[in-house]
Tab-separated table of C-alpha atoms in Angstrom:
chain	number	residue	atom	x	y	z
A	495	UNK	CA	0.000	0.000	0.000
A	496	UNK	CA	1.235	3.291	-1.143
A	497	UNK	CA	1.630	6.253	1.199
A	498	UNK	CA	-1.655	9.128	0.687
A	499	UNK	CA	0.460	11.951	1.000
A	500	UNK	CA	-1.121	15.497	1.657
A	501	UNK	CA	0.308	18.535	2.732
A	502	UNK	CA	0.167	17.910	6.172
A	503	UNK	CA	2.267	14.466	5.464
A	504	UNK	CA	5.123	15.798	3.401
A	505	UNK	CA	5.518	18.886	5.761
A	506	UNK	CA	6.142	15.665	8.692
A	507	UNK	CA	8.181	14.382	6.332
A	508	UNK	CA	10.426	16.772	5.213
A	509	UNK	CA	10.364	17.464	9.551
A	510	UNK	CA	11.879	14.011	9.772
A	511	UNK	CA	14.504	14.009	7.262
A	512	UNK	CA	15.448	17.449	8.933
A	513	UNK	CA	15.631	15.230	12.622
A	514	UNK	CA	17.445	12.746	10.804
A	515	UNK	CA	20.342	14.591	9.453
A	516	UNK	CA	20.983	16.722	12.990
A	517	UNK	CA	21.245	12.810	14.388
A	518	UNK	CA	23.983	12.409	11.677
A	519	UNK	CA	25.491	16.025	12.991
A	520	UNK	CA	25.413	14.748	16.266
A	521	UNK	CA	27.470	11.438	15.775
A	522	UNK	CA	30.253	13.588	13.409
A	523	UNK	CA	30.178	15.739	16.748
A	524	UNK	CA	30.997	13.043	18.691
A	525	UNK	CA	33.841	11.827	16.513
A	526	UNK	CA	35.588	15.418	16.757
A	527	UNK	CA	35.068	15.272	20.745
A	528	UNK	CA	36.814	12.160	20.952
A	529	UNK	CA	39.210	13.381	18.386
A	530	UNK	CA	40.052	16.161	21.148
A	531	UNK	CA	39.787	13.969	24.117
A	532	UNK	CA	42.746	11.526	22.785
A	533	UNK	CA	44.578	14.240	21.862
A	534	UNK	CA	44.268	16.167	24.937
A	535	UNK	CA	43.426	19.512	23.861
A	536	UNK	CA	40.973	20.456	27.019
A	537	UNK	CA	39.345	23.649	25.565
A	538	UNK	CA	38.243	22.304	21.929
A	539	UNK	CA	37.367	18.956	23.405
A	540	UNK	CA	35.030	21.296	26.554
A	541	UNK	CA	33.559	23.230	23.432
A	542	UNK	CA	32.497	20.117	21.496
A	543	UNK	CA	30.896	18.051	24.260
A	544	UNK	CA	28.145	21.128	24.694
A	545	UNK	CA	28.278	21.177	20.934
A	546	UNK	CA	27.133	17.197	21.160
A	547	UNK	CA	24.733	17.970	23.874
A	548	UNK	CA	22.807	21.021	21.997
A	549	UNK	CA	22.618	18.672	18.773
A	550	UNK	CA	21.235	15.663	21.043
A	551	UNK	CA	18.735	18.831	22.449
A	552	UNK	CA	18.161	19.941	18.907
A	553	UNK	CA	17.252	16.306	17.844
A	554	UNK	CA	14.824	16.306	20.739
A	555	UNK	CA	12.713	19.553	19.636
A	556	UNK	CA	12.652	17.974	16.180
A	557	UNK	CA	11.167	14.571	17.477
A	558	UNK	CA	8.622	16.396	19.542
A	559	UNK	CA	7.703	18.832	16.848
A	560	UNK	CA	7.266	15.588	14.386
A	561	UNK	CA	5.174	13.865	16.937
A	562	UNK	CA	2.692	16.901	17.578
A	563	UNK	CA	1.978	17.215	13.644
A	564	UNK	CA	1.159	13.361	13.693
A	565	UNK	CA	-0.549	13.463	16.677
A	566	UNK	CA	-2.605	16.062	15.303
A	567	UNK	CA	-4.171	13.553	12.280
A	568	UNK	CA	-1.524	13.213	9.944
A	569	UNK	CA	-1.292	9.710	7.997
A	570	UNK	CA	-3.606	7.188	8.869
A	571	UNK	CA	-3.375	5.384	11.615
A	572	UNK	CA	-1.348	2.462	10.933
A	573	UNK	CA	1.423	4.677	9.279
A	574	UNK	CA	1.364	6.763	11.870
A	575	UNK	CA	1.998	4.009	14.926
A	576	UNK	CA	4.618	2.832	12.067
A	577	UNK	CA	6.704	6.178	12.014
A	578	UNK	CA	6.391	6.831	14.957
A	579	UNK	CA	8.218	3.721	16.182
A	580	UNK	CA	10.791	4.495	13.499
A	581	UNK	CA	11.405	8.360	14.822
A	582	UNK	CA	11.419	7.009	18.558
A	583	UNK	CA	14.079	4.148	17.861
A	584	UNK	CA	16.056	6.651	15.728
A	585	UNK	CA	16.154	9.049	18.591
A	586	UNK	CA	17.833	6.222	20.950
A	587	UNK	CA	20.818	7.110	19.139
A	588	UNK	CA	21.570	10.412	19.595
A	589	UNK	CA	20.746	10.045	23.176
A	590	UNK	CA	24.014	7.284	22.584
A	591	UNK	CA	25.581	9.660	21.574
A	592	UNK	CA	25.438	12.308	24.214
A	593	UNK	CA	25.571	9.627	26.946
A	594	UNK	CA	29.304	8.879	25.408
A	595	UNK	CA	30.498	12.206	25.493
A	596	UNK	CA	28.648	12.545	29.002
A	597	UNK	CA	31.763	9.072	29.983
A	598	UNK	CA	34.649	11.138	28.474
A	599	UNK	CA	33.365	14.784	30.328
A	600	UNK	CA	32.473	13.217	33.597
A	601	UNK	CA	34.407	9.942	34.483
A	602	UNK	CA	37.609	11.527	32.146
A	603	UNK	CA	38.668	7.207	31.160
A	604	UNK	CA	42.153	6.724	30.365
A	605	UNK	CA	42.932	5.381	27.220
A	606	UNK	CA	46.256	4.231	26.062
A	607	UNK	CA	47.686	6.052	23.230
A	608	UNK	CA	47.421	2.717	21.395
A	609	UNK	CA	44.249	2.310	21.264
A	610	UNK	CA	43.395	5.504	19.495
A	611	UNK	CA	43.062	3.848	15.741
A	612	UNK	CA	40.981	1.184	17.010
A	613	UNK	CA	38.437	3.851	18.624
A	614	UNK	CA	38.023	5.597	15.588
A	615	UNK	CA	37.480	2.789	13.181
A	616	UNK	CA	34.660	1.828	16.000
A	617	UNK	CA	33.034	5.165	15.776
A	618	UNK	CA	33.510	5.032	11.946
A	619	UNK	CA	31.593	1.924	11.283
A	620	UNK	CA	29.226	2.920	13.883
A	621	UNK	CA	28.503	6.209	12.225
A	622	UNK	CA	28.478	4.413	8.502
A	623	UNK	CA	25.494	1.297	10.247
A	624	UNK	CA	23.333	4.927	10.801
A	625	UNK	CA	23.936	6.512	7.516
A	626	UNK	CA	22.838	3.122	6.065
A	627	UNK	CA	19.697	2.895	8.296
A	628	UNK	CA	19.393	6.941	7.017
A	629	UNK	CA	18.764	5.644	3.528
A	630	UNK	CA	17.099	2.897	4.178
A	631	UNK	CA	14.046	5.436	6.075
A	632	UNK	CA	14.553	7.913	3.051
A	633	UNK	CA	13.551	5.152	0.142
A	634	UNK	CA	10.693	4.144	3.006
A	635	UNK	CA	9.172	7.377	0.944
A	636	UNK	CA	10.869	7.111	-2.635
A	637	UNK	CA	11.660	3.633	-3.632
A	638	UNK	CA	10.622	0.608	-1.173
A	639	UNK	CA	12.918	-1.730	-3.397
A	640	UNK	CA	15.982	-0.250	-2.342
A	641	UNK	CA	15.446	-0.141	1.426
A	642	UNK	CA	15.789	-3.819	1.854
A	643	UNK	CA	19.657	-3.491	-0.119
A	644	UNK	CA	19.853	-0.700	3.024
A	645	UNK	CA	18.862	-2.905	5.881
A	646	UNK	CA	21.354	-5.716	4.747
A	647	UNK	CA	24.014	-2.767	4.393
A	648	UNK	CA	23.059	-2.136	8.012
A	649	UNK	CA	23.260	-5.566	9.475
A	650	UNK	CA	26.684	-6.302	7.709
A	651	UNK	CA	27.974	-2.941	9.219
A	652	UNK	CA	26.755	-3.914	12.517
A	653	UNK	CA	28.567	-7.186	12.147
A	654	UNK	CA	31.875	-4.932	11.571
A	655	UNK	CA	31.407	-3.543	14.467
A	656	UNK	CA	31.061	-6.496	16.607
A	657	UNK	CA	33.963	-7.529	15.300
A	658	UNK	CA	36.531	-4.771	16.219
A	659	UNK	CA	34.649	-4.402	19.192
A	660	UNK	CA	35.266	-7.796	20.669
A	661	UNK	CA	38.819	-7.573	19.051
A	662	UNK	CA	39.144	-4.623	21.352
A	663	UNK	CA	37.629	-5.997	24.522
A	664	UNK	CA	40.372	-8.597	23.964
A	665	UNK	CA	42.924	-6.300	23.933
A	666	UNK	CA	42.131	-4.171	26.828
A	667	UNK	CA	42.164	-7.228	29.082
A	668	UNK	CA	45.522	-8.496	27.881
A	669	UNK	CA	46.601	-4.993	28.704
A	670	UNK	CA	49.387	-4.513	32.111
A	671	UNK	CA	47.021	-2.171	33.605
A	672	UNK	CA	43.953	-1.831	36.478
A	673	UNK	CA	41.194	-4.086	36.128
A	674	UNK	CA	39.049	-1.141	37.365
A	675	UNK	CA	40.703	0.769	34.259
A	676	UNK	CA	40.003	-2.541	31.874
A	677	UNK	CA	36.433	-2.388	32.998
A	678	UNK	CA	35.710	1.233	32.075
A	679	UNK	CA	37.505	1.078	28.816
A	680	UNK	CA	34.953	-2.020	28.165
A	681	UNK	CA	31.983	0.105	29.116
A	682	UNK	CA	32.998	3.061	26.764
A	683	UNK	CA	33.765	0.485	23.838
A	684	UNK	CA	30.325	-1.208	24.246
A	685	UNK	CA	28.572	2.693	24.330
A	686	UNK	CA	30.355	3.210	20.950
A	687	UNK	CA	29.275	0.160	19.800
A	688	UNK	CA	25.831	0.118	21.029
A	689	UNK	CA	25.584	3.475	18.322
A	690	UNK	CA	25.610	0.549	15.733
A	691	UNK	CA	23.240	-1.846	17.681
A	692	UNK	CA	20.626	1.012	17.932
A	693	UNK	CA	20.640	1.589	14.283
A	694	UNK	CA	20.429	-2.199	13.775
A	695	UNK	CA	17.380	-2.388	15.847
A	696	UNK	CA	15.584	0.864	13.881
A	697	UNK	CA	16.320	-1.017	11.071
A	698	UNK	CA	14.433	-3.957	11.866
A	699	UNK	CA	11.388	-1.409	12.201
A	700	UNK	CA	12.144	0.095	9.078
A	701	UNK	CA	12.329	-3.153	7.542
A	702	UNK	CA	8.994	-4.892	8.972
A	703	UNK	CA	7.467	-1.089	7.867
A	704	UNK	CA	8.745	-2.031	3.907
A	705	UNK	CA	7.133	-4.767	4.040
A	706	UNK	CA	3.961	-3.502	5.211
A	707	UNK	CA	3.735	-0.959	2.498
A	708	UNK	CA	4.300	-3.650	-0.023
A	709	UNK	CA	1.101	-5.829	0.630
């Protein structure tokens, strides 16, 4: 079944690719705060933690201005419990996203200066599962065979990240150092990670949505 779309509907829509990209702003965000964190330069890395907080704010307003318009009749009912699972599960990873910069402001983890590649390339493939879970929401509304290539994009990307994270769990416990040290440097792996995991699990919505419009 094919989306009625009125004004009303592609006003909510154009609304939610809007939340959408400031989700994307928030993650690149993220990588420049831990970007400044490794390399210890206190005042950029200060600035850019509030700049990750605002964005994870500014994501907020959006979802809550997307919700009112739906609440107030737009798309019929189905589609609208539909979205609106997709928009809430999106959200989840922003909020991931301030909650890691809220580890590196507040608890201040060291990190060996070794581990700084293998950080990145986590918070790479994180950010690249969400992109693909992006597209996969945006052909929801232009071309429903392509979101299903965008889901599988998203599931292999969230394998990569299992991956280097368990390669890197593996590491930090062979590591001469604290165990209470080991066990935060876990925890802020498995935040990173869990960027990847919440985009997996919007995808599932977005996929089970696909197939709904389909019938």
């Amino acid at each position: 079944m094919g989306w009625v779309l009125g004004k009303r509907e592609k006003e909510i829509i154009r609304k939610l690719f809007e939340f959408l990209d400031v989700i994307s702003k928030t993650l690149l965000e993220l990588r420049r705060t831990i970007e400044a964190y490794l390399k210890q330069e206190e005042t950029r890395f200060t600035e850019l933690v509030e700049v990750v907080r605002k964005s994870e704010h500014d994501a907020d307003n959006l979802r809550r201005e997307v919700e009112t318009l739906m609440y107030g009749g737009a798309f019929l009912p189905n589609s609208r419990g539909d979205l609106l699972g997709i928009i809430e599960s999106a959200d989840r990873v922003a909020n991931k996203a301030e909650y890691i910069a809220d580890i590196l402001d507040l608890e201040r983890p060291a990190i060996p200066p070794v581990f700084a590649p293998n950080f990145f390339r986590l918070v790479d493939l994180s950010i690249e599962t969400y992109e693909a879970l992006k597209l996969a929401i945006n052909y929801l509304f232009e071309d429903l065979d392509k979101v299903t290539e965008k889901i599988l994009l998203v599931e292999q990307k969230e394998h990569d990240v299992d991956i280097v994270e368990r390669s890197m769990i593996k590491q930090i416990f062979a590591l001469d150092i604290p165990h209470s040290q080991k066990l935060h440097l876990k925890e802020l792996v498995r935040s990173i990670a869990d960027i990847a995991d919440r985009a997996e699990d919007c995808s599932d919505r977005v996929q089970v949505v696909s197939l709904k419009r389909r019938v």
